[in-house]
mmCIF file of N, CA and C in Angstrom:
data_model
loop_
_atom_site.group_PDB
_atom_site.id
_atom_site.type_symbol
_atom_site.label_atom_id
_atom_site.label_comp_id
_atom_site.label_asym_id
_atom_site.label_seq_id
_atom_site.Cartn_x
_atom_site.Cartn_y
_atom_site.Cartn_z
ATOM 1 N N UNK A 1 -5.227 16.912 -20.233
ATOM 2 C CA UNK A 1 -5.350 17.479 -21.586
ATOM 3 C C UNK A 1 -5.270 19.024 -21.519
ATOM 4 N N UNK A 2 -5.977 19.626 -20.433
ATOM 5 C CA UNK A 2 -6.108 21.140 -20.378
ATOM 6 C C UNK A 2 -3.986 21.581 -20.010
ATOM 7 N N UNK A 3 -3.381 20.887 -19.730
ATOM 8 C CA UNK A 3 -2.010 21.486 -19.474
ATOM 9 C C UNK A 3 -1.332 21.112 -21.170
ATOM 10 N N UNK A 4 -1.729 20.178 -21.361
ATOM 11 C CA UNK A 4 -1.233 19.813 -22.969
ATOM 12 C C UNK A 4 -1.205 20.913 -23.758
ATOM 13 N N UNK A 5 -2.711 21.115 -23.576
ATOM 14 C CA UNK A 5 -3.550 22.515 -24.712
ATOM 15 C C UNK A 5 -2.299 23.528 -24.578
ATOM 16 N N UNK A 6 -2.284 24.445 -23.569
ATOM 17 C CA UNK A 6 -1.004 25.807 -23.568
ATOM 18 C C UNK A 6 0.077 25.217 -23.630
ATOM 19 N N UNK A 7 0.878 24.234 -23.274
ATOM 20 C CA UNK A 7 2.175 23.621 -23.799
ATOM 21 C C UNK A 7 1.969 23.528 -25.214
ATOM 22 N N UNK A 8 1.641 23.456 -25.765
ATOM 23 C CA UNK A 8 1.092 23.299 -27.245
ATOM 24 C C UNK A 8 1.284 24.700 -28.253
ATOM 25 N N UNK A 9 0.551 25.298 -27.556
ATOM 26 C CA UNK A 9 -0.166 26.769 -27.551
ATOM 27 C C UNK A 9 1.384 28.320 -27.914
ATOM 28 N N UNK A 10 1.979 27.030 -26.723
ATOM 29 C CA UNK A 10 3.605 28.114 -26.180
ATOM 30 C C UNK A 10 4.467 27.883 -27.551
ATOM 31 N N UNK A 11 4.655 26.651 -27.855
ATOM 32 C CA UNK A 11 5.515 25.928 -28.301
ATOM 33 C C UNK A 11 5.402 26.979 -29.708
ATOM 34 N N UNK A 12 4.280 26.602 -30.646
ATOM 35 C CA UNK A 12 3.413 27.392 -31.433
ATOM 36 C C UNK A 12 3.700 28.556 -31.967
ATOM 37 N N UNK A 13 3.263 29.373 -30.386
ATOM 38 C CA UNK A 13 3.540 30.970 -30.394
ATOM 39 C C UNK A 13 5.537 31.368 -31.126
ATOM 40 N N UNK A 14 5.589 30.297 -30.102
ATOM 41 C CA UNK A 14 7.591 30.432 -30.215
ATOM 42 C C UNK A 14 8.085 30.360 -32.085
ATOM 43 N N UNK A 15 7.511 29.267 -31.956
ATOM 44 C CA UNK A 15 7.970 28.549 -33.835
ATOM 45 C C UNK A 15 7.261 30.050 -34.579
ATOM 46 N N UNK A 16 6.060 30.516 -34.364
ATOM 47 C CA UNK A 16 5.580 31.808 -35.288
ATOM 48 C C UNK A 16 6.461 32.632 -35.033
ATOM 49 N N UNK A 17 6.976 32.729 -33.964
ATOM 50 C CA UNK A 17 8.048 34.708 -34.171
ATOM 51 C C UNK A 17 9.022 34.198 -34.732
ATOM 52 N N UNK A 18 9.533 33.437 -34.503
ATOM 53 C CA UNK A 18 10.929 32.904 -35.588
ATOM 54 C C UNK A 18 10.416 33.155 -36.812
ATOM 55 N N UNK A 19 9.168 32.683 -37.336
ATOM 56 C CA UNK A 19 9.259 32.394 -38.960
ATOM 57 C C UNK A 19 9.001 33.461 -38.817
ATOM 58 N N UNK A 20 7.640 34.427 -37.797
ATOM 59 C CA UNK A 20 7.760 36.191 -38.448
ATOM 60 C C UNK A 20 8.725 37.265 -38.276
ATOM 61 N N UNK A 21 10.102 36.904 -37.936
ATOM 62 C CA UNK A 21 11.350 37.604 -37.870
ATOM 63 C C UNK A 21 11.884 37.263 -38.877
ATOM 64 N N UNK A 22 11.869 35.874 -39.178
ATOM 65 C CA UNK A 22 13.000 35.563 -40.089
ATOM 66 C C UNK A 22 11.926 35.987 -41.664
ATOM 67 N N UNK A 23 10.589 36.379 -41.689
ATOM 68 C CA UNK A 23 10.186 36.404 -43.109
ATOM 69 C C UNK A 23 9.898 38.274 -43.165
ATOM 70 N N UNK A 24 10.650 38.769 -41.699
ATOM 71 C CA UNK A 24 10.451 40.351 -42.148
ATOM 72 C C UNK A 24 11.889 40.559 -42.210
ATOM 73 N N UNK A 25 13.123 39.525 -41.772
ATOM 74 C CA UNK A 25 14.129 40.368 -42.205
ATOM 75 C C UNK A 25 14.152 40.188 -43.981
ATOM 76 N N UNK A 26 13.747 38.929 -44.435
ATOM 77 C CA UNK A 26 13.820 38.231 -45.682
ATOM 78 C C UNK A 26 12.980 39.925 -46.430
ATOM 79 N N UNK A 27 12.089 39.907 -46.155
ATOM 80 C CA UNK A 27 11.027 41.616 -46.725
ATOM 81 C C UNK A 27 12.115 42.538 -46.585
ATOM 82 N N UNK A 28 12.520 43.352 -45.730
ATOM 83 C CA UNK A 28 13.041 44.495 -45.080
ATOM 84 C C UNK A 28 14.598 44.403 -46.174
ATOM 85 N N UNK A 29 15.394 43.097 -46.106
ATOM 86 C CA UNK A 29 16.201 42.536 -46.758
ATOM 87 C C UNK A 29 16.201 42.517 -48.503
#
């Protein structure tokens, strides 16, 4: 379970900078 948790964690992190790139070019835009 403890290797699950940060595979999880990574995955997560990844999917947030996409949506917070894609919702500051959408702002900046």
């Amino acid at each position: 379970m403890q290797q699950t948790k940060p595979i999880e964690m990574r995955q997560t992190r990844r999917s947030w900078s996409i949506l917070g790139a894609k919702r500051r070019t959408i702002r900046g835009g």
